[in-house]
Amino acid sequence: MGKGNRVAAVSVLLYASFASCVAQMIDPLLYEEQLLWVSGAQGQVNTYRIPLLTFTPKGSLLAFTEARKFSSSDVGAKFIAMRKSTDKGATWSPTTFIVNDGVTDDGLNLGSVVVDEEVGSVILIYTVCFHLYYCSPSSTMMVESMDDGDSWSHPRNLSVQLGVKSFSPGPGFGIQKRYDPAKGRLVVCGHGTIEGDGVFCILSDDHGRNWYNGAALKSIPYNQKKKAQDFNPDECQPVEMTDGSIVINVRNQNNYHCRCRVVVRSRDGGLSLPIDDLYFDYELIDPVVAAGALQKDGVMYFTNPSNEQHRVNLTLRWSLTDGKSWENKTVQIWAGPSGYSCITSLDTGSPEDRKYIFVIYEKGHRDYDETVSIAKIHLYGGW
Ligand SMILES: *[C@@H]1O[C@H](CO)[C@@H](O)[C@H](O)[C@H]1NC(C)=O
Ligand SMILES: *[C@@H]1O[C@H](CO)[C@@H](O)[C@H](O)[C@H]1NC(C)=O
Ligand SMILES: *[C@@H]1O[C@H](CO)[C@@H](O)[C@H](O)[C@H]1NC(C)=O
């Protein structure tokens, strides 16, 4: 569509609500981009991978990543690295290592970050010994910050409440329910072990003090070795819709049915994920990866390396129909190697915050694990 046509299209919509009118004007522009972490550039760290991003109760941005000490492998010793921005992504604090797993066998893995806006906390949930590589059992761990990410609690072992089970949260963000049912509940979803895989959610109704097991969408055949094209839902990103349901966008590990994303929905605040509501989003082609999703001001956003075979072509899509369809236009954030991504936005009440979203992603020239980059996207940049 040309600019004139778009203006015409917008005027036709004058009768529609202001919000939907503004949504029609979305025309994202890559506004600025910064590398937050460069693998191999710091003495103590071999590779940075698995970036997470969140807003905070005070309007800061927090970026987290696994700092893999000795190799690029998922297994092995790691720190959790963090950087903070208090000026809407313009500048970032130096890296701090907020957790050190202190092991040499199967270290920690990220993870989900969830903000409790009712009490002003930021909670980070991760796993240790997930791959059971020379250690056992796998445990689900939590650290919490009450001061906008400046200091963090000692790690707490949530497996004491949840039972011992391999659970790898996210990677991405968890949510606090803003609408009923279960307004205020913390919902963190992730996936299980290689054989006992599936999407599982853990829930807290008291701001993270007590956690219990919620929805389970199990792989088939469950607890058995998988073959190509088995049903194997894996890493996932939940978002809350304005009707209070939770939509979870899921990695389709064994390419069951399509080389595309699986979408499931919970209508009971994360207690169940009925198969009746599951569908395959054929437009969201995917090379089997962790993707980003965000619901903001009635628009759903999605990022992944949009390619059926390879982790390249990191692309932003948006939907004005709650993900039922996607706008034909897409924005390519990076053509080259690109992997995991996570999206957030600020909402401190300023009009400025309506205009931007932030995408953190794995980016490289030869391999996608060379850097972790953050892109600030102007949603109305083409206007
Ligand atoms: C966490 O708690 C579980 C259950 O009590 C226990 O089996 C496991 O060893 C604990 N993990 C860590 C890292 O302390
Ligand atoms: C990148 O993604 C867009 C949108 O899905 C697609 O049209 C294009 O073919 C992709 N390019 C590559 C090289 O995968
Ligand atoms: C998107 O493209 C399809 C196929 O080319 C077309 O049928 C549809 O009308 C387009 N949608 C919009 C919103 O332009």
mmCIF file of C-alpha atoms in Angstrom, residues 123-305:
data_model
loop_
_atom_site.group_PDB
_atom_site.id
_atom_site.type_symbol
_atom_site.label_atom_id
_atom_site.label_comp_id
_atom_site.label_asym_id
_atom_site.label_seq_id
_atom_site.Cartn_x
_atom_site.Cartn_y
_atom_site.Cartn_z
ATOM 1 C CA ILE A 123 11.262 -12.693 39.555
ATOM 2 C CA LEU A 124 13.646 -14.809 37.500
ATOM 3 C CA ILE A 125 13.042 -18.556 37.269
ATOM 4 C CA TYR A 126 15.640 -20.912 35.825
ATOM 5 C CA THR A 127 16.662 -24.539 35.950
ATOM 6 C CA VAL A 128 19.817 -26.321 37.126
ATOM 7 C CA CYS A 129 21.032 -29.727 35.971
ATOM 8 C CA PHE A 130 18.289 -29.802 33.337
ATOM 9 C CA HIS A 131 20.153 -32.247 31.072
ATOM 10 C CA LEU A 132 21.038 -34.562 34.022
ATOM 11 C CA TYR A 133 24.590 -34.522 32.714
ATOM 12 C CA TYR A 134 26.709 -35.957 35.553
ATOM 13 C CA CYS A 135 24.304 -34.512 38.131
ATOM 14 C CA SER A 136 20.826 -35.241 39.473
ATOM 15 C CA PRO A 137 18.067 -34.265 40.049
ATOM 16 C CA SER A 138 17.086 -31.266 37.955
ATOM 17 C CA SER A 139 15.772 -28.369 40.080
ATOM 18 C CA THR A 140 13.646 -25.295 39.355
ATOM 19 C CA MET A 141 15.210 -22.218 40.957
ATOM 20 C CA MET A 142 14.058 -18.648 41.608
ATOM 21 C CA VAL A 143 15.745 -15.336 42.406
ATOM 22 C CA GLU A 144 13.850 -12.145 43.137
ATOM 23 C CA SER A 145 14.568 -8.409 43.105
ATOM 24 C CA MET A 146 12.528 -5.885 45.099
ATOM 25 C CA ASP A 147 14.575 -2.867 43.911
ATOM 26 C CA ASP A 148 14.153 -2.816 40.150
ATOM 27 C CA GLY A 149 16.943 -5.311 39.445
ATOM 28 C CA ASP A 150 19.678 -3.612 41.499
ATOM 29 C CA SER A 151 20.002 -6.478 43.985
ATOM 30 C CA TRP A 152 18.825 -10.075 43.933
ATOM 31 C CA SER A 153 17.854 -12.617 46.571
ATOM 32 C CA HIS A 154 19.715 -15.852 47.093
ATOM 33 C CA PRO A 155 18.445 -18.653 44.825
ATOM 34 C CA ARG A 156 15.415 -20.514 46.185
ATOM 35 C CA ASN A 157 14.711 -24.130 45.198
ATOM 36 C CA LEU A 158 11.116 -24.292 43.926
ATOM 37 C CA SER A 159 11.299 -28.078 43.441
ATOM 38 C CA VAL A 160 10.647 -28.353 47.185
ATOM 39 C CA GLN A 161 7.084 -27.102 46.460
ATOM 40 C CA LEU A 162 6.663 -28.319 42.883
ATOM 41 C CA GLY A 163 8.146 -31.785 43.260
ATOM 42 C CA VAL A 164 11.272 -33.011 41.504
ATOM 43 C CA LYS A 165 10.824 -32.787 37.740
ATOM 44 C CA SER A 166 12.880 -31.432 34.857
ATOM 45 C CA PHE A 167 11.278 -28.110 33.932
ATOM 46 C CA SER A 168 12.928 -25.509 31.750
ATOM 47 C CA PRO A 169 10.974 -22.218 31.940
ATOM 48 C CA GLY A 170 10.404 -20.093 28.826
ATOM 49 C CA PRO A 171 12.734 -18.968 27.537
ATOM 50 C CA GLY A 172 11.072 -15.573 27.592
ATOM 51 C CA PHE A 173 8.785 -13.911 30.087
ATOM 52 C CA GLY A 174 6.117 -15.207 32.405
ATOM 53 C CA ILE A 175 2.996 -13.142 32.974
ATOM 54 C CA GLN A 176 1.006 -11.705 35.806
ATOM 55 C CA LYS A 177 -2.703 -11.972 34.939
ATOM 56 C CA ARG A 178 -4.160 -8.492 34.432
ATOM 57 C CA TYR A 179 -7.691 -9.747 33.802
ATOM 58 C CA ASP A 180 -9.932 -12.389 35.323
ATOM 59 C CA PRO A 181 -9.923 -15.334 35.643
ATOM 60 C CA ALA A 182 -7.251 -15.360 38.342
ATOM 61 C CA LYS A 183 -6.280 -11.682 38.161
ATOM 62 C CA GLY A 184 -2.896 -11.205 39.853
ATOM 63 C CA ARG A 185 -1.737 -14.812 39.332
ATOM 64 C CA LEU A 186 1.838 -15.381 38.147
ATOM 65 C CA VAL A 187 1.972 -17.822 35.222
ATOM 66 C CA VAL A 188 5.319 -19.219 34.066
ATOM 67 C CA CYS A 189 5.325 -21.775 31.250
ATOM 68 C CA GLY A 190 8.139 -23.887 29.897
ATOM 69 C CA HIS A 191 8.957 -27.372 28.731
ATOM 70 C CA GLY A 192 9.983 -30.753 30.124
ATOM 71 C CA THR A 193 12.855 -33.183 29.622
ATOM 72 C CA ILE A 194 13.746 -34.566 26.249
ATOM 73 C CA GLU A 195 11.504 -37.642 26.628
ATOM 74 C CA GLY A 196 8.975 -36.217 29.079
ATOM 75 C CA ASP A 197 8.598 -33.133 26.956
ATOM 76 C CA GLY A 198 5.573 -30.901 26.585
ATOM 77 C CA VAL A 199 4.395 -27.486 27.706
ATOM 78 C CA PHE A 200 3.960 -27.129 31.460
ATOM 79 C CA CYS A 201 2.939 -24.083 33.494
ATOM 80 C CA ILE A 202 3.698 -23.308 37.111
ATOM 81 C CA LEU A 203 1.472 -20.864 38.986
ATOM 82 C CA SER A 204 1.607 -18.636 42.035
ATOM 83 C CA ASP A 205 -1.354 -16.843 43.625
ATOM 84 C CA ASP A 206 0.680 -15.126 46.350
ATOM 85 C CA HIS A 207 3.312 -13.108 44.472
ATOM 86 C CA GLY A 208 5.791 -15.978 44.155
ATOM 87 C CA ARG A 209 5.823 -17.231 47.720
ATOM 88 C CA ASN A 210 4.110 -20.532 46.894
ATOM 89 C CA TRP A 211 4.164 -22.251 43.503
ATOM 90 C CA TYR A 212 2.099 -25.160 42.217
ATOM 91 C CA ASN A 213 1.812 -27.116 38.981
ATOM 92 C CA GLY A 214 -0.806 -25.924 36.487
ATOM 93 C CA ALA A 215 -1.462 -26.859 32.865
ATOM 94 C CA ALA A 216 0.304 -29.724 31.101
ATOM 95 C CA LEU A 217 0.232 -30.311 27.350
ATOM 96 C CA LYS A 218 2.210 -33.519 26.990
ATOM 97 C CA SER A 219 4.205 -34.778 24.025
ATOM 98 C CA ILE A 220 3.121 -37.994 22.264
ATOM 99 C CA PRO A 221 4.368 -40.613 22.952
ATOM 100 C CA TYR A 222 4.956 -39.197 26.432
ATOM 101 C CA ASN A 223 8.056 -40.332 28.316
ATOM 102 C CA GLN A 224 9.271 -42.267 25.319
ATOM 103 C CA LYS A 225 11.937 -41.653 22.746
ATOM 104 C CA LYS A 226 10.660 -39.432 19.960
ATOM 105 C CA LYS A 227 10.828 -39.909 16.205
ATOM 106 C CA ALA A 228 10.854 -37.239 13.518
ATOM 107 C CA GLN A 229 7.425 -35.601 13.250
ATOM 108 C CA ASP A 230 6.165 -36.781 16.631
ATOM 109 C CA PHE A 231 4.054 -34.295 18.598
ATOM 110 C CA ASN A 232 6.612 -32.579 20.781
ATOM 111 C CA PRO A 233 5.656 -29.107 22.047
ATOM 112 C CA ASP A 234 8.719 -27.457 23.586
ATOM 113 C CA GLU A 235 9.965 -23.932 24.404
ATOM 114 C CA CYS A 236 7.125 -21.430 24.633
ATOM 115 C CA GLN A 237 6.018 -17.836 25.227
ATOM 116 C CA PRO A 238 2.659 -17.039 26.885
ATOM 117 C CA VAL A 239 0.786 -13.748 26.432
ATOM 118 C CA GLU A 240 -2.473 -12.628 28.015
ATOM 119 C CA MET A 241 -5.341 -11.528 25.781
ATOM 120 C CA THR A 242 -7.831 -8.836 26.804
ATOM 121 C CA ASP A 243 -10.505 -11.526 27.368
ATOM 122 C CA GLY A 244 -8.299 -12.965 30.118
ATOM 123 C CA SER A 245 -7.289 -16.080 28.194
ATOM 124 C CA ILE A 246 -3.609 -16.972 27.865
ATOM 125 C CA VAL A 247 -2.297 -17.717 24.379
ATOM 126 C CA ILE A 248 0.954 -19.688 24.275
ATOM 127 C CA ASN A 249 3.128 -19.697 21.167
ATOM 128 C CA VAL A 250 5.106 -22.951 21.121
ATOM 129 C CA ARG A 251 8.193 -24.413 19.437
ATOM 130 C CA ASN A 252 7.221 -27.475 17.386
ATOM 131 C CA GLN A 253 10.292 -29.547 18.230
ATOM 132 C CA ASN A 254 9.818 -32.477 15.827
ATOM 133 C CA ASN A 255 7.990 -30.581 13.070
ATOM 134 C CA TYR A 256 4.706 -32.350 13.749
ATOM 135 C CA HIS A 257 2.186 -31.492 11.016
ATOM 136 C CA CYS A 258 4.153 -28.479 9.704
ATOM 137 C CA ARG A 259 7.394 -26.548 9.937
ATOM 138 C CA CYS A 260 5.526 -23.889 11.844
ATOM 139 C CA ARG A 261 4.449 -22.743 15.302
ATOM 140 C CA VAL A 262 1.959 -24.462 17.569
ATOM 141 C CA VAL A 263 -0.547 -22.222 19.366
ATOM 142 C CA VAL A 264 -2.509 -23.242 22.470
ATOM 143 C CA ARG A 265 -4.830 -21.341 24.766
ATOM 144 C CA SER A 266 -5.744 -21.517 28.423
ATOM 145 C CA ARG A 267 -9.110 -20.065 29.458
ATOM 146 C CA ASP A 268 -8.743 -20.873 33.154
ATOM 147 C CA GLY A 269 -5.678 -18.863 34.098
ATOM 148 C CA GLY A 270 -3.106 -21.520 33.214
ATOM 149 C CA LEU A 271 -4.702 -24.528 34.890
ATOM 150 C CA SER A 272 -5.366 -26.346 31.616
ATOM 151 C CA LEU A 273 -4.398 -26.266 27.928
ATOM 152 C CA PRO A 274 -7.228 -28.108 26.178
ATOM 153 C CA ILE A 275 -6.337 -29.833 22.915
ATOM 154 C CA ASP A 276 -9.601 -28.426 21.456
ATOM 155 C CA ASP A 277 -8.004 -24.989 21.348
ATOM 156 C CA LEU A 278 -4.716 -26.084 19.770
ATOM 157 C CA TYR A 279 -3.881 -25.070 16.218
ATOM 158 C CA PHE A 280 -0.923 -24.810 13.874
ATOM 159 C CA ASP A 281 -0.152 -21.329 12.605
ATOM 160 C CA TYR A 282 0.954 -22.042 9.028
ATOM 161 C CA GLU A 283 1.915 -18.414 8.461
ATOM 162 C CA LEU A 284 4.462 -18.579 11.266
ATOM 163 C CA ILE A 285 7.024 -20.808 9.554
ATOM 164 C CA ASP A 286 9.833 -21.738 11.928
ATOM 165 C CA PRO A 287 13.195 -23.546 11.922
ATOM 166 C CA VAL A 288 12.526 -25.019 15.452
ATOM 167 C CA VAL A 289 13.567 -22.261 17.834
ATOM 168 C CA ALA A 290 12.415 -20.158 20.791
ATOM 169 C CA ALA A 291 10.387 -17.199 19.495
ATOM 170 C CA GLY A 292 9.158 -13.886 20.900
ATOM 171 C CA ALA A 293 5.550 -12.783 21.354
ATOM 172 C CA LEU A 294 3.931 -9.723 22.913
ATOM 173 C CA GLN A 295 0.413 -8.365 23.257
ATOM 174 C CA LYS A 296 0.386 -4.541 23.430
ATOM 175 C CA ASP A 297 -2.542 -2.127 23.022
ATOM 176 C CA GLY A 298 -4.652 -4.698 21.202
ATOM 177 C CA VAL A 299 -1.920 -5.734 18.755
ATOM 178 C CA MET A 300 -0.039 -9.031 18.875
ATOM 179 C CA TYR A 301 3.633 -9.055 17.866
ATOM 180 C CA PHE A 302 5.763 -12.063 16.962
ATOM 181 C CA THR A 303 9.483 -12.487 16.221
ATOM 182 C CA ASN A 304 11.421 -15.504 14.969
ATOM 183 C CA PRO A 305 13.963 -16.443 12.314
#
